[in-house]
XYZ file of C-alpha atoms in Angstrom:
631
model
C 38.060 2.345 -51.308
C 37.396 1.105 -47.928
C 36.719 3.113 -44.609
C 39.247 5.515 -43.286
C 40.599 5.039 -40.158
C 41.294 7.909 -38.057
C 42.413 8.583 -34.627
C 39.628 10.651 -32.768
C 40.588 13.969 -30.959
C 41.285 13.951 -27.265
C 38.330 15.920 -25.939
C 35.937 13.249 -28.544
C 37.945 10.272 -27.095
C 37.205 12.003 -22.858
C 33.781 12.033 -23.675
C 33.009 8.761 -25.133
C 35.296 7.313 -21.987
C 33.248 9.760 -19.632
C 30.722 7.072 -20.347
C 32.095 4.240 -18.738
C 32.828 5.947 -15.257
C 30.072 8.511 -14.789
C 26.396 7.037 -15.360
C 24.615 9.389 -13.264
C 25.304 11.781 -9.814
C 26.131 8.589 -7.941
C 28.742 7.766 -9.703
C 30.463 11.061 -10.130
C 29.725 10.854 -5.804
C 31.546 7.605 -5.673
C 34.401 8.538 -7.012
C 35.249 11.927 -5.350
C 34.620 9.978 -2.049
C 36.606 7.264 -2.675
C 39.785 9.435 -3.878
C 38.849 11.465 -0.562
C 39.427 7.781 0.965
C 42.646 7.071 -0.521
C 44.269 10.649 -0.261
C 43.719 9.825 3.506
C 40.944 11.988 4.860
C 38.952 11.532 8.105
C 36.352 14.233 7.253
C 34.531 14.091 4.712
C 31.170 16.240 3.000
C 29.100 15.780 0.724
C 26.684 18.124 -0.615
C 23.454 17.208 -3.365
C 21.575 19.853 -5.563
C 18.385 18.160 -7.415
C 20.112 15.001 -6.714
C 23.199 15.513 -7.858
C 22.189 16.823 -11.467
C 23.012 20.594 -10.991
C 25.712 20.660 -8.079
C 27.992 18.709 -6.460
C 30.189 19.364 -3.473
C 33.007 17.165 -1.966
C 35.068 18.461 0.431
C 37.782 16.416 2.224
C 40.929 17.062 5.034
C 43.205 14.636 3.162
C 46.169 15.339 2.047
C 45.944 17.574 -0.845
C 46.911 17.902 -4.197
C 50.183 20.560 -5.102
C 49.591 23.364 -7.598
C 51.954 22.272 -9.736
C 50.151 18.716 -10.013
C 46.726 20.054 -10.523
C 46.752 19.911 -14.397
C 47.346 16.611 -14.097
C 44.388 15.621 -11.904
C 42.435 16.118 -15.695
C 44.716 14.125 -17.286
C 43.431 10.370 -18.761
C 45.532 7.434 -16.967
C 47.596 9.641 -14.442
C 47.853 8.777 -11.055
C 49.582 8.794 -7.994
C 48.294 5.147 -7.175
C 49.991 2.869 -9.148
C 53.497 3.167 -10.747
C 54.333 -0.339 -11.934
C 52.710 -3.730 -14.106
C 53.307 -5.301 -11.003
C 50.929 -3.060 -8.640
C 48.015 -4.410 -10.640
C 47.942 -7.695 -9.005
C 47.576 -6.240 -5.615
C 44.977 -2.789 -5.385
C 44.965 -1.281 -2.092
C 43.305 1.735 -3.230
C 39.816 2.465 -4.597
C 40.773 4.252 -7.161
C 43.894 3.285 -9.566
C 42.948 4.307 -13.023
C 43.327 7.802 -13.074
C 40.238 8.203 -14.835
C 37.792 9.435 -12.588
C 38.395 13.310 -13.206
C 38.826 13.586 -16.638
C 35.901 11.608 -17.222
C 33.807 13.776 -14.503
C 35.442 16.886 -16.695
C 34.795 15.534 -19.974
C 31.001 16.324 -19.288
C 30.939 18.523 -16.367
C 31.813 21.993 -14.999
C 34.192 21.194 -12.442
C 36.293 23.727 -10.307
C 38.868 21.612 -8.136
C 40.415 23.281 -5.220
C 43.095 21.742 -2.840
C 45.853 23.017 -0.533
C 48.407 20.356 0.994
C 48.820 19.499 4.366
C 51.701 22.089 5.865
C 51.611 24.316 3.073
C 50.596 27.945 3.454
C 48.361 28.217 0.136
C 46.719 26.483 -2.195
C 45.569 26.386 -5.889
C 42.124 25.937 -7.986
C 41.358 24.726 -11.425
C 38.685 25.138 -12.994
C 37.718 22.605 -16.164
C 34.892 22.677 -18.412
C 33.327 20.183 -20.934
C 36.633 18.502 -21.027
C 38.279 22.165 -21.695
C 40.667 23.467 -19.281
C 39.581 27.067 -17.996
C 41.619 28.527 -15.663
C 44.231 27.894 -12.264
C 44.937 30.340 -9.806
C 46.159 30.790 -5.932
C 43.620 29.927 -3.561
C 43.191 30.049 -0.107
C 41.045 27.321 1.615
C 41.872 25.086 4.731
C 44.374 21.832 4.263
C 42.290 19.285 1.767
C 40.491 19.312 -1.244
C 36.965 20.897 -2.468
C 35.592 19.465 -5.682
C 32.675 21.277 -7.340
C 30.623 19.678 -9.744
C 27.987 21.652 -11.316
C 26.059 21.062 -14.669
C 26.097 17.396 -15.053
C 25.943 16.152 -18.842
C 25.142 19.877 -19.564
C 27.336 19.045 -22.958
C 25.536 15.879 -23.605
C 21.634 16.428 -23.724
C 21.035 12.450 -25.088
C 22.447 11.378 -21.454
C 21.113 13.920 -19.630
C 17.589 12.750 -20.628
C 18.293 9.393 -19.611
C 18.754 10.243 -15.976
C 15.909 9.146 -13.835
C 13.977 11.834 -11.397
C 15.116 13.963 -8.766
C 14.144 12.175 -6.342
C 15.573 8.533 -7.554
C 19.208 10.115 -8.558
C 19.082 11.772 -4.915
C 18.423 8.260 -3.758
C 21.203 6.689 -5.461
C 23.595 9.543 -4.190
C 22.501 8.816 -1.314
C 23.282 4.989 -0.814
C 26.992 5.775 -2.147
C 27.292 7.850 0.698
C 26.011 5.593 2.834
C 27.673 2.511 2.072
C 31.116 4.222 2.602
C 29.990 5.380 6.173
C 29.513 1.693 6.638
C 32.846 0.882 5.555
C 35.164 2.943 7.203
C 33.627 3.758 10.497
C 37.063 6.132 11.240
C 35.872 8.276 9.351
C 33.650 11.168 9.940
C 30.715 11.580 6.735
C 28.711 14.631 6.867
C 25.537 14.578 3.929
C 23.664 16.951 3.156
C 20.877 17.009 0.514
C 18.811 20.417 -0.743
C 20.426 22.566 2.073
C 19.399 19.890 4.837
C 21.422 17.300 6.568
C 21.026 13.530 5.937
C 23.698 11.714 7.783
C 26.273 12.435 10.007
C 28.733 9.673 11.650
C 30.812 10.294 14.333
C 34.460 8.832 12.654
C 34.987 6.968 16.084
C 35.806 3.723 14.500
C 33.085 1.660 16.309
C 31.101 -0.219 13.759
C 28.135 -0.469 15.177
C 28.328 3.674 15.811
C 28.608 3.938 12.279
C 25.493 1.598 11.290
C 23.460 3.430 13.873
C 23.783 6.614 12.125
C 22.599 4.912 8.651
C 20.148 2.495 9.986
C 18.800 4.033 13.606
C 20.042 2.727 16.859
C 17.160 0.535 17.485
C 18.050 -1.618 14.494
C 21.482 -1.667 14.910
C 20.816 -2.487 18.624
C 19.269 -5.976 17.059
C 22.137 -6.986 15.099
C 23.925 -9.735 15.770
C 27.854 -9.051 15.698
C 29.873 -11.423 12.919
C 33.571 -12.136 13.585
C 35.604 -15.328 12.029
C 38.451 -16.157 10.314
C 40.237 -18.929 8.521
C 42.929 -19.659 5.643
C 43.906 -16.434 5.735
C 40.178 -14.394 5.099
C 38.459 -12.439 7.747
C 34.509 -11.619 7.884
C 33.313 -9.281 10.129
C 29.863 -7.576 10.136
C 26.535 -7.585 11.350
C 23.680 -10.302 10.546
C 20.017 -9.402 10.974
C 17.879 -11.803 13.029
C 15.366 -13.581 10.890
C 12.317 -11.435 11.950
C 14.485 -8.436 10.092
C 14.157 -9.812 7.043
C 12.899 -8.440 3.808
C 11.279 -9.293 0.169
C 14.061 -7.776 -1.495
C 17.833 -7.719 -1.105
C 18.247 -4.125 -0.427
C 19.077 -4.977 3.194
C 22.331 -6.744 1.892
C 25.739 -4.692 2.245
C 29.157 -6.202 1.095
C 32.392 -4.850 1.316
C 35.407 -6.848 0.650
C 38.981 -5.044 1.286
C 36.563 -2.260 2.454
C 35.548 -2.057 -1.089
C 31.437 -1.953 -1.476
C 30.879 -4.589 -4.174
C 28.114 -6.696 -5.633
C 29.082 -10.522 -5.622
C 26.083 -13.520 -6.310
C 28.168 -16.197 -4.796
C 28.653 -14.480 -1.928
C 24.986 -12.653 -1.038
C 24.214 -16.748 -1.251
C 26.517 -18.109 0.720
C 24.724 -15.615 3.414
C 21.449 -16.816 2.900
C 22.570 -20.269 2.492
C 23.792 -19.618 6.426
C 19.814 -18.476 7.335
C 18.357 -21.837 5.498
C 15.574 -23.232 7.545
C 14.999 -19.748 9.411
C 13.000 -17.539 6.851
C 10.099 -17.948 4.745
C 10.177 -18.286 1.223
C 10.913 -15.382 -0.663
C 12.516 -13.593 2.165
C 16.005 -12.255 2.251
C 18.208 -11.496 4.969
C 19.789 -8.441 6.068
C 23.635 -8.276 6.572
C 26.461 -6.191 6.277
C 29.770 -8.205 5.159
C 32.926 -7.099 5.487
C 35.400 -9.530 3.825
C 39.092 -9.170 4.243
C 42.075 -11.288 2.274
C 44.875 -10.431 0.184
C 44.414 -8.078 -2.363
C 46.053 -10.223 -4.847
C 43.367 -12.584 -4.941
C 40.853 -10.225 -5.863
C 40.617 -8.853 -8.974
C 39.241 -5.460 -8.757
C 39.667 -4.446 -12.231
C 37.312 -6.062 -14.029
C 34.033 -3.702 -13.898
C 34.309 0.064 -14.784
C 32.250 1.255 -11.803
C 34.679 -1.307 -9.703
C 31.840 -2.597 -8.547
C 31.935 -6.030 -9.878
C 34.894 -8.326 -8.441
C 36.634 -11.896 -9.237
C 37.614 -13.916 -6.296
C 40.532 -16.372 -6.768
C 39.328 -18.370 -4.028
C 35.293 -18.314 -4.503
C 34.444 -21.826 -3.708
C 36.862 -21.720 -0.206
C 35.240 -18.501 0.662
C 31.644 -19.231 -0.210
C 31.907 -22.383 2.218
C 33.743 -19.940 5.268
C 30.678 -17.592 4.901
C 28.321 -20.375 4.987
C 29.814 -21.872 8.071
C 30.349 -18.519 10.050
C 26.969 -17.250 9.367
C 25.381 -20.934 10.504
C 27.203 -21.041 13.319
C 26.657 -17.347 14.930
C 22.915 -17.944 14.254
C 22.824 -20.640 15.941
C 24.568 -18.942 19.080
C 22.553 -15.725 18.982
C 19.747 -17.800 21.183
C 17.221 -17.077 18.267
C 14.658 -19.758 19.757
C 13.815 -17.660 22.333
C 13.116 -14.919 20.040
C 9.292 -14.231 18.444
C 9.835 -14.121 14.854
C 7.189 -12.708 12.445
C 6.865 -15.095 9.681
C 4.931 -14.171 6.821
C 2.680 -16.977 5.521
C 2.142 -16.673 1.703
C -0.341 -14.041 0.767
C -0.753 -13.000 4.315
C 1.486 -11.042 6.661
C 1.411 -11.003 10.047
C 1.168 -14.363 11.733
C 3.178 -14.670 14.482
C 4.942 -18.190 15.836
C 8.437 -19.446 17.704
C 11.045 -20.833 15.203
C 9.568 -24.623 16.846
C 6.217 -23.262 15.810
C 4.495 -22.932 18.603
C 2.330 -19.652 19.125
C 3.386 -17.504 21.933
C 0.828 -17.453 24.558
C 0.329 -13.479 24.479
C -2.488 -11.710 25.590
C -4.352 -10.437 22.491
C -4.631 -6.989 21.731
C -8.362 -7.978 21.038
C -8.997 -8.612 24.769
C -9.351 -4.846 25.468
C -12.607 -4.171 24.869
C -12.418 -2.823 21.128
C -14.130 -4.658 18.719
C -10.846 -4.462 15.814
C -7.749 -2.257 15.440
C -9.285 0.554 13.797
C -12.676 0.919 14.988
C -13.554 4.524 16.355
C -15.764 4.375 19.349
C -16.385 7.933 20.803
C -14.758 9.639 17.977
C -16.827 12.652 17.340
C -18.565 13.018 13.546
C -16.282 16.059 13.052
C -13.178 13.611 13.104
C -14.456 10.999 10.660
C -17.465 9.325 12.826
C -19.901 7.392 10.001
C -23.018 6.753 10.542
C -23.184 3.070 11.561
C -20.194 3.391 14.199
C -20.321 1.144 17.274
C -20.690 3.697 19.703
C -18.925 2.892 23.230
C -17.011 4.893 25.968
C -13.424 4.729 25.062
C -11.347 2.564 27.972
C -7.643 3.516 28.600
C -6.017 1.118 25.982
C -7.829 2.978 23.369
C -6.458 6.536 24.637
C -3.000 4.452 24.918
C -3.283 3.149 21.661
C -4.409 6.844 19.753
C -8.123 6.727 20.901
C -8.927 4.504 17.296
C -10.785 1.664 16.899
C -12.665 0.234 13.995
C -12.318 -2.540 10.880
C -11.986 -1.446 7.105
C -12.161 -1.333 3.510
C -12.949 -2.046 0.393
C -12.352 -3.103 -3.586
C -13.287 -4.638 -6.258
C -11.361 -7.551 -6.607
C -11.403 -10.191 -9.103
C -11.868 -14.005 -7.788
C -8.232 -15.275 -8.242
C -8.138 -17.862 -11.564
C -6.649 -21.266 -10.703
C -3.289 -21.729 -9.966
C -2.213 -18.599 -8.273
C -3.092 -15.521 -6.346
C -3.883 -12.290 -7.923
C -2.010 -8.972 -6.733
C -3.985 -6.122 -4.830
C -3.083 -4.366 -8.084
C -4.766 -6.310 -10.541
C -8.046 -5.622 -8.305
C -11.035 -5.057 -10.480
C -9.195 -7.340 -12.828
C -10.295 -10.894 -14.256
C -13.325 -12.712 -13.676
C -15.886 -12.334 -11.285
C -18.271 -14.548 -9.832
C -22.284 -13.330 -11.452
C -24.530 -10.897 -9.317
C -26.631 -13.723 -8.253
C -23.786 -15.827 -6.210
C -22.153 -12.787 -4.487
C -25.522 -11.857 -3.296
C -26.034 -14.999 -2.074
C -22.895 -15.366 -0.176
C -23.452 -12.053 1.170
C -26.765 -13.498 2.484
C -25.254 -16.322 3.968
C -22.658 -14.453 5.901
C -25.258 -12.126 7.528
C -27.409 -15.571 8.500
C -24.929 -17.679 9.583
C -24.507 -18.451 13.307
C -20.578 -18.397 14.303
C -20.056 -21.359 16.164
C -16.404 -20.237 17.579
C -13.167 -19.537 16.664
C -10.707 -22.667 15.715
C -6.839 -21.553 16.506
C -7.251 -18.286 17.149
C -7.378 -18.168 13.152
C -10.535 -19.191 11.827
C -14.141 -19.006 12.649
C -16.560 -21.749 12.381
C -19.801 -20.783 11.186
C -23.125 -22.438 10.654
C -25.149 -21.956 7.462
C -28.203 -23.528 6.098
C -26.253 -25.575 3.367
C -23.365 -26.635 5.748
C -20.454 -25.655 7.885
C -17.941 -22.261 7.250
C -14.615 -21.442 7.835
C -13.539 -17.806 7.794
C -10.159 -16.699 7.850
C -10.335 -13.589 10.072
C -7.033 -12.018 8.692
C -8.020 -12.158 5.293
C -11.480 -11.300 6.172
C -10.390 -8.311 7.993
C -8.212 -7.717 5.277
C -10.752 -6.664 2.876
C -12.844 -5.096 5.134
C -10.238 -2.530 6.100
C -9.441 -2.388 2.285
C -12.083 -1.785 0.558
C -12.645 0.945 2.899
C -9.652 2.358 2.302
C -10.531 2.567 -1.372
C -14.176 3.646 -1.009
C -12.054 6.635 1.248
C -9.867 7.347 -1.312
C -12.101 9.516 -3.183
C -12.731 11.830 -0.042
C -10.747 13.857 1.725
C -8.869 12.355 4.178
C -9.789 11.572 7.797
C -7.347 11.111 10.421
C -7.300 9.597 14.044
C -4.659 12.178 16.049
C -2.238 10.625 18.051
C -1.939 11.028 21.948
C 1.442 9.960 21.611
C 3.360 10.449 18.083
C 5.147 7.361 16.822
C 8.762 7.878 16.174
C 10.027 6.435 13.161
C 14.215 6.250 12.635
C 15.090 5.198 9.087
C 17.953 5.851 8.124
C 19.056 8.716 4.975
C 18.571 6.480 2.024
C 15.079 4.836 3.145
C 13.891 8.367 4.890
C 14.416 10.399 1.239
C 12.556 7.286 0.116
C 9.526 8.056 2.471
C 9.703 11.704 2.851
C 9.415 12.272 -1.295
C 5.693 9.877 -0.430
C 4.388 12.400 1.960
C 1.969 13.839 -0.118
C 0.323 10.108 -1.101
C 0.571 9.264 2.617
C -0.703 12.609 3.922
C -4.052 12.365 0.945
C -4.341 8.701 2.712
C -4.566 10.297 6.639
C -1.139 10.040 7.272
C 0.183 12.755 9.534
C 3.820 12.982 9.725
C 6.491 15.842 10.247
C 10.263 15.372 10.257
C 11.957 14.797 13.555
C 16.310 14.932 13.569
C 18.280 14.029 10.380
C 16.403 11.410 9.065
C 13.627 10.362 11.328
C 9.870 11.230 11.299
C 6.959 11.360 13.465
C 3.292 10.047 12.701
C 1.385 12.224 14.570
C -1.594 10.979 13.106
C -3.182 7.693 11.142
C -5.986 7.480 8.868
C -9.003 6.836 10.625
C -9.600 3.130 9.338
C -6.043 1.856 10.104
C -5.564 3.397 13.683
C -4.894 -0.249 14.411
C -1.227 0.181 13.063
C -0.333 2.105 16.335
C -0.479 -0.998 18.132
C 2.776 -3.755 18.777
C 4.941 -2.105 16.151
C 2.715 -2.561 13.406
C 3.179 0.543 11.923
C 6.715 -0.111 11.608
C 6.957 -3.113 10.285
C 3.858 -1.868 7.464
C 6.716 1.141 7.034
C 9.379 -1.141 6.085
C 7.349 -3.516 3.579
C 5.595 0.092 2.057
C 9.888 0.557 1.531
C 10.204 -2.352 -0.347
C 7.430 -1.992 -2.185
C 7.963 1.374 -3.602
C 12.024 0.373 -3.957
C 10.875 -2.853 -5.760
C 8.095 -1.189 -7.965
C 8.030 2.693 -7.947
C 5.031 4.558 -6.482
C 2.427 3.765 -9.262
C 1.026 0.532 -7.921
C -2.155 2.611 -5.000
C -4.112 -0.651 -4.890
C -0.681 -2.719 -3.723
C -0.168 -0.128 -1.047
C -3.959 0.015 0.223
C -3.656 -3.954 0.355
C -0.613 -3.443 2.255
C -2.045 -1.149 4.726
C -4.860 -3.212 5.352
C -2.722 -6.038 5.872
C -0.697 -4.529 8.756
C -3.919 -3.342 10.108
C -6.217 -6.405 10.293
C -6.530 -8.826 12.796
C -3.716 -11.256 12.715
C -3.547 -15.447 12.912
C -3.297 -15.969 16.682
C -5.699 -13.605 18.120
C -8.158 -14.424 20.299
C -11.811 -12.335 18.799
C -15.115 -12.475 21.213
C -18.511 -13.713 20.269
C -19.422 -9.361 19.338
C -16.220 -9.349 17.343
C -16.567 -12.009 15.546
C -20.590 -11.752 14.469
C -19.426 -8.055 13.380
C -16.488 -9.515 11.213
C -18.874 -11.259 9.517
C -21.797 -8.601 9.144
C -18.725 -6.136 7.674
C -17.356 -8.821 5.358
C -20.835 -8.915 3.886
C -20.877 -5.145 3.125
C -18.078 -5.532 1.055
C -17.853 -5.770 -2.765
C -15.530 -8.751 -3.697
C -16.273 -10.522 0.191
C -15.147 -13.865 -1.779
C -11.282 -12.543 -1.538
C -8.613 -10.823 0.598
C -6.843 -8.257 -1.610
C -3.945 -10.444 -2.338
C -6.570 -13.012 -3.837
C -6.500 -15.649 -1.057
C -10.368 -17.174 0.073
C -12.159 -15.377 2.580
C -14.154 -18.759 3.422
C -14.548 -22.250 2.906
C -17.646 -24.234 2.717
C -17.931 -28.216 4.290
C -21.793 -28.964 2.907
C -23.995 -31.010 4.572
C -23.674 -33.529 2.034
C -20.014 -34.232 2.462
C -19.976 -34.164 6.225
C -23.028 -37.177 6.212
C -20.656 -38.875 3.030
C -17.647 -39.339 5.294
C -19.996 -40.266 8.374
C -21.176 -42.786 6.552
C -25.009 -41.407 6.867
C -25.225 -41.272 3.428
C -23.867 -43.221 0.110
């Protein structure tokens, strides 16, 4: 006899379902926002416990549920949304499967309270592991509060599946977030562990609303997006180039107001920046695309996350177009773009590539970003220190001065570099020829400096090029390194930094505090979701200077978004890399002998930490070969 089919039980059927809808806290977030959204509400909280995992609180000024409906918000497939075959073909509403409740029941304890706009009371319910519980009268102000406490309390297997605190909180977060973004009418309040995250002011202004999520200096940059054609409408907000990232985190997409993922469309974006970022760089945009529902089919991905387009190829070529052509109205020429050669960050050119004719920051009298000159040994003053009297850039700057660091890194194998992370890694050139190149750098007579980007050095068996960035580079790194094992020393700021990030990227920071602070980082929290550095670690004081410390903040981002927190090496070659001296800057005669004398200290000085060359070598031999002086 063959199996027996049965039909399963209800509450067996809820919680195999629940699975579909409800991953995690950001899902069970997502949808009580976005049936906040559709019962019409212009205020809406949210409140996080442990990221989501023990509480949940929604609370909304829509328009409320009656008591005598209430059972039926736990009810599989009801809805006030849709009511015939036909209504699938256009979705106006987030929500339309009547799902979202039962499933958030099925492994939840969920109390659900809402009182109807003009009515006198209200009514609660109260569900439990996909049981019903309880409803009674309840008082309350006109909305709805939904409680969620207990997540996957009934289902231990998922419940061990969910990632930390910390990245569920995150997650919650960006829901959040991206809604703000998408209805700037309406006013979000967050609020995570008892403190407030976001608030938006539910004005309606756009740019309002990405202010609060992003800070207003970045949303200052943005450059406004408005077209239209064959009936679609994009609107939004396209970072200039020098905004962009190594990741596509930066990338928000709405379409219908809807916050979706869609590949054809995040390229048709970036096929609109071609020719204005780097390699591996991704642009940062929010999208809002509007067209007729019916062309979008919305139903095709549980989480409604996922859409299909009817007209892809049509709208693919409209974003391309719009995106080309407000770029190339936003005057970008006249802009200074970083661009981010490979393996080395920091070089700074126009989009015609011409170097701006700056003053360098290495005309002041220090010797590099970094280097403590009067610093007292009870701050962090080695033995060894350049000792000088301080000028007023240096006070301006946070009184720092000095190179840094070190590492043992592995001479990169052909055909590739090798990460800061692999350092130690690999194969390594014998004893005999490090010292040796050690003893040629401290011999050498530099010569000059050739494009404000290498020096030319003279040696005994030829000519030497040095790349001062990547030189620098591991200076400051392995210093770092060889500081890693001691407590920390810091260079105070005169003036703290201010650093506005935005909820999702400041929980990101703030749960690093501890790393940063055993590095020298001194920060403190400063409004909703911005921070002051008060303080730098005594080798990269050079960060305080031209915004570098912001722009090493938003790659350190990345980096811990892209990889997690367990990769130190990758974040001291990061450091060090915002802190050395850059392509482009002018370095005296005292400078440069120094850079030398330091790179020779170092353990690895063939190397930056990203596994570039430090140096390249023109013998004799080759030099009298092309002159013709010898055969």
């Amino acid at each position: 006899m063959g199996p027996v089919i049965r039909r399963l039980d209800d509450q067996l059927v809820n919680r195999i379902a629940a699975g579909e809808v409800v991953e995690r806290p950001a899902s069970v977030v997502k949808e009580l926002v976005e049936n906040a959204l559709d019962a019409g509400a212009r205020r809406i909280r949210v409140e996080l416990e442990e990221g989501g995992k023990t509480r949940i609180r929604v609370l909304d000024d829509g328009m409320g549920v009656p008591a005598d409906q209430l059972p039926l918000v736990f009810e599989r497939h009801a809805t006030s949304k849709i009511h015939r075959p036909e209504d699938l073909d256009a979705i106006t509403s987030l929500g339309f499967r009547g799902e979202a409740l039962p499933s958030i029941g099925a492994v939840a304890r969920v109390r659900f309270r809402s009182r109807p706009r003009g009515t006198a009371e209200g009514a609660v319910i109260t569900w439990e592991g996909g049981r019903f519980q309880a409803l009674a009268p309840a008082g309350g102000p006109e909305g709805t509060e939904v409680e969620v406490r207990d997540l996957f309390f009934n289902t231990p297997a998922r419940l061990r599946f969910l990632k930390t605190t910390a990245t569920e909180r995150r997650r919650a977060v960006a829901v959040v977030t991206e809604m703000a973004l998408a209805y700037p009418e309406v006013a979000f309040e967050l609020w995570v562990e008892g403190r407030e995250s976001l608030r938006t002011s539910g004005d309606g202004d756009p740019r309002e609303a990405v202010a609060a999520v992003f800070g207003r200096e970045r949303a200052r940059r943005l450059i406004e997006l408005e077209a239209d054609g064959a009936g679609i409408t994009l609107s939004g907000f396209l970072g200039p180039p020098d905004m962009a990232r190594r990741d596509r985190s930066g990338q928000h997409l709405f379409i219908n107001r809807r916050w979706v993922h869609s590949s054809p469309l995040g390229a048709a974006v970036e096929r609109g920046y071609e020719g204005l970022l780097m390699t591996r760089q991704y642009p940062v945009f929010i999208l809002h695309v509007g067209l007729d529902p019916a062309e979008v089919d919305v139903n095709v991905h549980p989480a409604k996350t996922e859409v299909r387009l009817r007209r892809e190829r049509e709208l693919f070529g409209l974003v391309v177009r719009a995106v080309r052509e407000r770029l190339a109205g936003a005057n970008l020429g006249r802009r200074l773009v970083r661009v981010e050669w490979e393996g080395e960050a920091g070089a700074r050119q126009g989009l015609d590539g011409g170097r701006p004719d700056r003053a360098s920051l290495y005309e002041t009298g220090r010797l590099f970003p970094g280097e403590v000159r009067d610093v007292a040994p009870a701050v962090g003053a080695t033995e060894g220190w350049r000792r000088a009297a301080p000028g007023p850039e240096v006070a301006a700057a946070a009184g720092v001065d000095e190179v840094a660091l070190p590492a043992t890194l592995a001479v990169p194998e052909p055909g590739g570099e090798r990460e800061a992370g692999a350092a130690g890694a690999g194969k390594e050139l014998p004893p005999d020829e490090t010292q040796a190149f050690r003893r040629l750098l401290r011999t050498c007579r530099v010569l000059g400096q050739l494009g404000r980007t290498y020096l030319v050095a003279e040696a005994d068996d030829g000519l030497w090029l040095i790349d001062q960035h990547a030189a620098h580079e591991r200076i400051l790194f392995d210093r770092l390194r060889r500081a890693g094992s001691e407590p920390p020393v810091q260079q105070p700021l005169l003036v703290p930094i201010p650093l506005e990030l935005g909820p999702e990227r400041f929980e990101l920071f703030w749960e690093s505090r501890e790393e940063l602070a055993q590095l020298g980082f001194g920060l403190e929290p400063f409004g909703r979701h911005s921070l002051r550095v008060t303080a730098l670690p005594v080798h990269l004081a050079g960060l305080a200077d031209g915004g570098r410390l912001e722009a090493a903040v938003d790659e350190l981002l990345e980096l811990w978004q892209r990889e997690g927190r367990r990769q130190p090496d990758r974040v001291l070659a990061l450091l060090a890399c915002k802190a050395a001296v850059k392509a482009g800057d002018a370095l005296t005669q005292e400078q440069m002998d120094r850079l030398l004398q330091d790179l020779a200290a170092t353990d690895v000085p063939f190397t930056c930490p990203h596994g570039r060359p430090t140096a390249l070598s023109h013998p004799w031999s080759d030099l009298e070969r092309r002159f013709g002086r010898r055969g």
